[in-house]
Amino acid sequence: FNFIIVRKRMAYGRYIFDRVAYEARRRKSIQDRIGTTLDSLTDDTFEVHHKIGVHWENFNRDIMRMCDAAIKRDPKGTSGGIGTLGHTGQKIKKQMEETLNKTGKKQMYEMEIEDAKTRFKHLAAGNNEAAFQGQWRKTPFPERKYDLLSSNVICMGLSDVDQRCA
């Protein structure tokens, strides 16, 4: 397992994340759970802002496996010095984790936000109800006189034991 295999997998599209297919599976699972079709979300509103993306989980998993295999092949493991297979594998693993945390997760989050904005735009366009229903009271309620508390009783209505514990 090495970079040649990773490049071949990249050429075959293993690291391409088809977001349209993902959204279709997500919608199908929702339909199966509720036992009906999603009438409010018809196919004309079925829109994914970013059609394809990087499948960061697959890419990260393959790089980690490649590095773990390299570390196992090195007789000194990760304790070898600079230039050894184990040391290089450890450096690549660390770099991959940083790339996933910095770039990959940010990219996945941004694509989800854009898709959510698209979904909510369609939901808001389909909502024709007013935000306020009924009559709007334009005059304030009359002032009320409040009784001042003369003593503070914690947990009034509880037994004496419970009031002491509170």
PDB file of C-alpha atoms in Angstrom:
ATOM      1  CA  PHE A   1       0.000   0.000   0.000  1.00  0.00           C
ATOM      2  CA  ASN A   2       1.687   3.185  -1.181  1.00  0.00           C
ATOM      3  CA  PHE A   3       1.118   6.448  -3.031  1.00  0.00           C
ATOM      4  CA  ILE A   4       0.780   4.612  -6.345  1.00  0.00           C
ATOM      5  CA  ILE A   5      -2.301   2.826  -5.021  1.00  0.00           C
ATOM      6  CA  VAL A   6      -3.632   6.100  -3.622  1.00  0.00           C
ATOM      7  CA  ARG A   7      -3.188   7.723  -7.048  1.00  0.00           C
ATOM      8  CA  LYS A   8      -4.970   4.803  -8.752  1.00  0.00           C
ATOM      9  CA  ARG A   9      -7.847   5.078  -6.290  1.00  0.00           C
ATOM     10  CA  MET A  10      -7.966   8.805  -6.947  1.00  0.00           C
ATOM     11  CA  ALA A  11      -8.129   8.151 -10.706  1.00  0.00           C
ATOM     12  CA  TYR A  12     -11.032   5.724 -10.170  1.00  0.00           C
ATOM     13  CA  GLY A  13     -12.938   8.375  -8.212  1.00  0.00           C
ATOM     14  CA  ARG A  14     -12.712   6.875  -4.718  1.00  0.00           C
ATOM     15  CA  TYR A  15     -12.134  10.291  -3.186  1.00  0.00           C
ATOM     16  CA  ILE A  16     -14.931  12.074  -5.053  1.00  0.00           C
ATOM     17  CA  PHE A  17     -17.979  12.589  -2.873  1.00  0.00           C
ATOM     18  CA  ASP A  18     -21.176  12.681  -4.951  1.00  0.00           C
ATOM     19  CA  ARG A  19     -23.282  15.067  -2.911  1.00  0.00           C
ATOM     20  CA  VAL A  20     -26.359  14.680  -5.153  1.00  0.00           C
ATOM     21  CA  ALA A  21     -26.444  10.925  -4.504  1.00  0.00           C
ATOM     22  CA  TYR A  22     -25.848  11.570  -0.789  1.00  0.00           C
ATOM     23  CA  GLU A  23     -28.810  13.978  -0.671  1.00  0.00           C
ATOM     24  CA  ALA A  24     -30.998  11.459  -2.526  1.00  0.00           C
ATOM     25  CA  ARG A  25     -30.089   8.743   0.018  1.00  0.00           C
ATOM     26  CA  ARG A  26     -30.767  11.174   2.886  1.00  0.00           C
ATOM     27  CA  ARG A  27     -34.188  12.048   1.488  1.00  0.00           C
ATOM     28  CA  LYS A  28     -35.000   8.360   0.889  1.00  0.00           C
ATOM     29  CA  SER A  29     -34.115   7.466   4.485  1.00  0.00           C
ATOM     30  CA  ILE A  30     -36.378  10.264   5.765  1.00  0.00           C
ATOM     31  CA  GLN A  31     -39.206   9.029   3.540  1.00  0.00           C
ATOM     32  CA  ASP A  32     -38.724   5.468   4.782  1.00  0.00           C
ATOM     33  CA  ARG A  33     -38.750   6.593   8.424  1.00  0.00           C
ATOM     34  CA  ILE A  34     -41.947   8.604   8.161  1.00  0.00           C
ATOM     35  CA  GLY A  35     -43.544   6.116   5.776  1.00  0.00           C
ATOM     36  CA  THR A  36     -44.615   8.621   3.150  1.00  0.00           C
ATOM     37  CA  THR A  37     -43.212  10.783   0.404  1.00  0.00           C
ATOM     38  CA  LEU A  38     -41.917  14.247   1.031  1.00  0.00           C
ATOM     39  CA  ASP A  39     -44.632  16.258  -0.712  1.00  0.00           C
ATOM     40  CA  SER A  40     -43.285  19.597   0.446  1.00  0.00           C
ATOM     41  CA  LEU A  41     -39.852  18.827  -0.996  1.00  0.00           C
ATOM     42  CA  THR A  42     -40.577  17.931  -4.592  1.00  0.00           C
ATOM     43  CA  ASP A  43     -37.941  17.231  -7.209  1.00  0.00           C
ATOM     44  CA  ASP A  44     -37.926  20.836  -8.440  1.00  0.00           C
ATOM     45  CA  THR A  45     -36.621  21.973  -5.041  1.00  0.00           C
ATOM     46  CA  PHE A  46     -34.137  19.116  -4.875  1.00  0.00           C
ATOM     47  CA  GLU A  47     -30.990  21.148  -5.273  1.00  0.00           C
ATOM     48  CA  VAL A  48     -27.463  20.641  -4.024  1.00  0.00           C
ATOM     49  CA  HIS A  49     -25.270  23.713  -4.147  1.00  0.00           C
ATOM     50  CA  HIS A  50     -21.958  21.815  -4.438  1.00  0.00           C
ATOM     51  CA  LYS A  51     -22.506  18.766  -6.655  1.00  0.00           C
ATOM     52  CA  ILE A  52     -19.222  17.020  -5.849  1.00  0.00           C
ATOM     53  CA  GLY A  53     -16.669  17.317  -3.097  1.00  0.00           C
ATOM     54  CA  VAL A  54     -13.650  15.544  -1.672  1.00  0.00           C
ATOM     55  CA  HIS A  55     -14.487  12.389   0.267  1.00  0.00           C
ATOM     56  CA  TRP A  56     -12.197  13.272   3.159  1.00  0.00           C
ATOM     57  CA  GLU A  57     -13.039  10.203   5.249  1.00  0.00           C
ATOM     58  CA  ASN A  58     -11.945   7.778   2.517  1.00  0.00           C
ATOM     59  CA  PHE A  59      -8.829   9.797   1.729  1.00  0.00           C
ATOM     60  CA  ASN A  60      -7.841  10.062   5.395  1.00  0.00           C
ATOM     61  CA  ARG A  61      -8.500   6.351   6.011  1.00  0.00           C
ATOM     62  CA  ASP A  62      -6.350   5.284   3.042  1.00  0.00           C
ATOM     63  CA  ILE A  63      -3.450   7.583   3.962  1.00  0.00           C
ATOM     64  CA  MET A  64      -3.532   6.380   7.585  1.00  0.00           C
ATOM     65  CA  ARG A  65      -3.533   2.733   6.477  1.00  0.00           C
ATOM     66  CA  MET A  66      -0.657   3.413   4.087  1.00  0.00           C
ATOM     67  CA  CYS A  67       1.366   5.051   6.872  1.00  0.00           C
ATOM     68  CA  ASP A  68       0.536   2.307   9.391  1.00  0.00           C
ATOM     69  CA  ALA A  69       1.751  -0.297   6.904  1.00  0.00           C
ATOM     70  CA  ALA A  70       4.979   1.673   6.371  1.00  0.00           C
ATOM     71  CA  ILE A  71       5.563   1.936  10.127  1.00  0.00           C
ATOM     72  CA  LYS A  72       5.005  -1.825  10.533  1.00  0.00           C
ATOM     73  CA  ARG A  73       7.548  -2.565   7.773  1.00  0.00           C
ATOM     74  CA  ASP A  74      10.219  -0.479   9.503  1.00  0.00           C
ATOM     75  CA  PRO A  75      12.068  -2.638  12.066  1.00  0.00           C
ATOM     76  CA  LYS A  76      12.611   0.383  14.335  1.00  0.00           C
ATOM     77  CA  GLY A  77       8.980   1.538  14.076  1.00  0.00           C
ATOM     78  CA  THR A  78       8.506   5.204  14.890  1.00  0.00           C
ATOM     79  CA  SER A  79      11.608   5.334  17.091  1.00  0.00           C
ATOM     80  CA  GLY A  80      13.949   5.471  14.110  1.00  0.00           C
ATOM     81  CA  GLY A  81      15.665   8.680  13.168  1.00  0.00           C
ATOM     82  CA  ILE A  82      15.102  11.104  10.352  1.00  0.00           C
ATOM     83  CA  GLY A  83      14.900   9.408   6.964  1.00  0.00           C
ATOM     84  CA  THR A  84      13.594   6.072   8.215  1.00  0.00           C
ATOM     85  CA  LEU A  85      10.345   4.657   6.902  1.00  0.00           C
ATOM     86  CA  GLY A  86       8.675   4.716  10.325  1.00  0.00           C
ATOM     87  CA  HIS A  87       9.626   8.325  10.992  1.00  0.00           C
ATOM     88  CA  THR A  88       8.427   9.430   7.544  1.00  0.00           C
ATOM     89  CA  GLY A  89       5.168   7.504   7.971  1.00  0.00           C
ATOM     90  CA  GLN A  90       4.600   9.168  11.327  1.00  0.00           C
ATOM     91  CA  LYS A  91       5.224  12.626   9.828  1.00  0.00           C
ATOM     92  CA  ILE A  92       2.777  11.966   6.974  1.00  0.00           C
ATOM     93  CA  LYS A  93       0.129  10.743   9.437  1.00  0.00           C
ATOM     94  CA  LYS A  94       0.511  13.877  11.510  1.00  0.00           C
ATOM     95  CA  GLN A  95       0.344  16.090   8.416  1.00  0.00           C
ATOM     96  CA  MET A  96      -2.753  14.263   7.178  1.00  0.00           C
ATOM     97  CA  GLU A  97      -4.512  14.742  10.526  1.00  0.00           C
ATOM     98  CA  GLU A  98      -3.706  18.453  10.435  1.00  0.00           C
ATOM     99  CA  THR A  99      -4.937  18.738   6.839  1.00  0.00           C
ATOM    100  CA  LEU A 100      -8.151  16.911   7.675  1.00  0.00           C
ATOM    101  CA  ASN A 101      -8.794  19.066  10.734  1.00  0.00           C
ATOM    102  CA  LYS A 102      -7.876  22.356   9.077  1.00  0.00           C
ATOM    103  CA  THR A 103      -9.048  22.003   5.484  1.00  0.00           C
ATOM    104  CA  GLY A 104     -11.219  18.904   5.231  1.00  0.00           C
ATOM    105  CA  LYS A 105     -13.587  19.565   8.116  1.00  0.00           C
ATOM    106  CA  LYS A 106     -13.857  23.234   7.167  1.00  0.00           C
ATOM    107  CA  GLN A 107     -14.718  22.331   3.587  1.00  0.00           C
ATOM    108  CA  MET A 108     -17.300  19.733   4.655  1.00  0.00           C
ATOM    109  CA  TYR A 109     -18.855  22.243   7.067  1.00  0.00           C
ATOM    110  CA  GLU A 110     -19.032  24.990   4.419  1.00  0.00           C
ATOM    111  CA  MET A 111     -20.686  22.658   1.904  1.00  0.00           C
ATOM    112  CA  GLU A 112     -23.266  21.573   4.498  1.00  0.00           C
ATOM    113  CA  ILE A 113     -24.007  25.222   5.325  1.00  0.00           C
ATOM    114  CA  GLU A 114     -24.540  26.068   1.650  1.00  0.00           C
ATOM    115  CA  ASP A 115     -26.843  23.082   1.211  1.00  0.00           C
ATOM    116  CA  ALA A 116     -28.791  24.050   4.340  1.00  0.00           C
ATOM    117  CA  LYS A 117     -29.172  27.617   3.039  1.00  0.00           C
ATOM    118  CA  THR A 118     -30.558  26.216  -0.213  1.00  0.00           C
ATOM    119  CA  ARG A 119     -32.985  23.934   1.661  1.00  0.00           C
ATOM    120  CA  PHE A 120     -34.195  26.697   3.976  1.00  0.00           C
ATOM    121  CA  LYS A 121     -34.580  29.134   1.086  1.00  0.00           C
ATOM    122  CA  HIS A 122     -37.055  26.724  -0.506  1.00  0.00           C
ATOM    123  CA  LEU A 123     -38.822  26.096   2.795  1.00  0.00           C
ATOM    124  CA  ALA A 124     -39.167  29.818   3.453  1.00  0.00           C
ATOM    125  CA  ALA A 125     -40.517  30.388  -0.059  1.00  0.00           C
ATOM    126  CA  GLY A 126     -43.211  27.763   0.554  1.00  0.00           C
ATOM    127  CA  ASN A 127     -44.299  29.243   3.891  1.00  0.00           C
ATOM    128  CA  ASN A 128     -47.227  31.579   3.250  1.00  0.00           C
ATOM    129  CA  GLU A 129     -48.420  31.956   6.838  1.00  0.00           C
ATOM    130  CA  ALA A 130     -47.973  35.172   8.717  1.00  0.00           C
ATOM    131  CA  ALA A 131     -45.516  35.166  11.560  1.00  0.00           C
ATOM    132  CA  PHE A 132     -48.141  36.714  13.874  1.00  0.00           C
ATOM    133  CA  GLN A 133     -51.633  35.281  13.973  1.00  0.00           C
ATOM    134  CA  GLY A 134     -54.615  36.974  15.632  1.00  0.00           C
ATOM    135  CA  GLN A 135     -55.120  40.570  16.705  1.00  0.00           C
ATOM    136  CA  TRP A 136     -52.187  42.755  17.616  1.00  0.00           C
ATOM    137  CA  ARG A 137     -52.716  44.453  20.980  1.00  0.00           C
ATOM    138  CA  LYS A 138     -51.612  48.047  20.474  1.00  0.00           C
ATOM    139  CA  THR A 139     -52.315  49.278  23.991  1.00  0.00           C
ATOM    140  CA  PRO A 140     -50.297  48.060  26.947  1.00  0.00           C
ATOM    141  CA  PHE A 141     -51.785  46.045  29.751  1.00  0.00           C
ATOM    142  CA  PRO A 142     -52.650  48.133  32.864  1.00  0.00           C
ATOM    143  CA  GLU A 143     -50.071  48.227  35.614  1.00  0.00           C
ATOM    144  CA  ARG A 144     -50.478  45.707  38.399  1.00  0.00           C
ATOM    145  CA  LYS A 145     -49.574  46.092  42.016  1.00  0.00           C
ATOM    146  CA  TYR A 146     -47.145  43.476  43.225  1.00  0.00           C
ATOM    147  CA  ASP A 147     -46.889  42.292  46.818  1.00  0.00           C
ATOM    148  CA  LEU A 148     -43.413  42.609  48.258  1.00  0.00           C
ATOM    149  CA  LEU A 149     -42.074  39.453  49.834  1.00  0.00           C
ATOM    150  CA  SER A 150     -41.341  39.871  53.518  1.00  0.00           C
ATOM    151  CA  SER A 151     -39.315  36.686  53.799  1.00  0.00           C
ATOM    152  CA  ASN A 152     -37.689  34.322  51.368  1.00  0.00           C
ATOM    153  CA  VAL A 153     -38.853  30.718  51.662  1.00  0.00           C
ATOM    154  CA  ILE A 154     -36.832  28.364  49.526  1.00  0.00           C
ATOM    155  CA  CYS A 155     -38.882  25.600  47.908  1.00  0.00           C
ATOM    156  CA  MET A 156     -42.162  26.559  49.556  1.00  0.00           C
ATOM    157  CA  GLY A 157     -44.542  23.619  49.741  1.00  0.00           C
ATOM    158  CA  LEU A 158     -41.881  20.967  50.390  1.00  0.00           C
ATOM    159  CA  SER A 159     -41.537  19.067  53.610  1.00  0.00           C
ATOM    160  CA  ASP A 160     -39.362  20.528  56.387  1.00  0.00           C
ATOM    161  CA  VAL A 161     -36.591  17.991  55.689  1.00  0.00           C
ATOM    162  CA  ASP A 162     -36.535  18.842  51.974  1.00  0.00           C
ATOM    163  CA  GLN A 163     -36.535  22.588  52.721  1.00  0.00           C
ATOM    164  CA  ARG A 164     -33.518  22.165  55.031  1.00  0.00           C
ATOM    165  CA  CYS A 165     -31.648  20.154  52.368  1.00  0.00           C
ATOM    166  CA  ALA A 166     -32.332  22.704  49.636  1.00  0.00           C
TER     167      ALA A 166
END
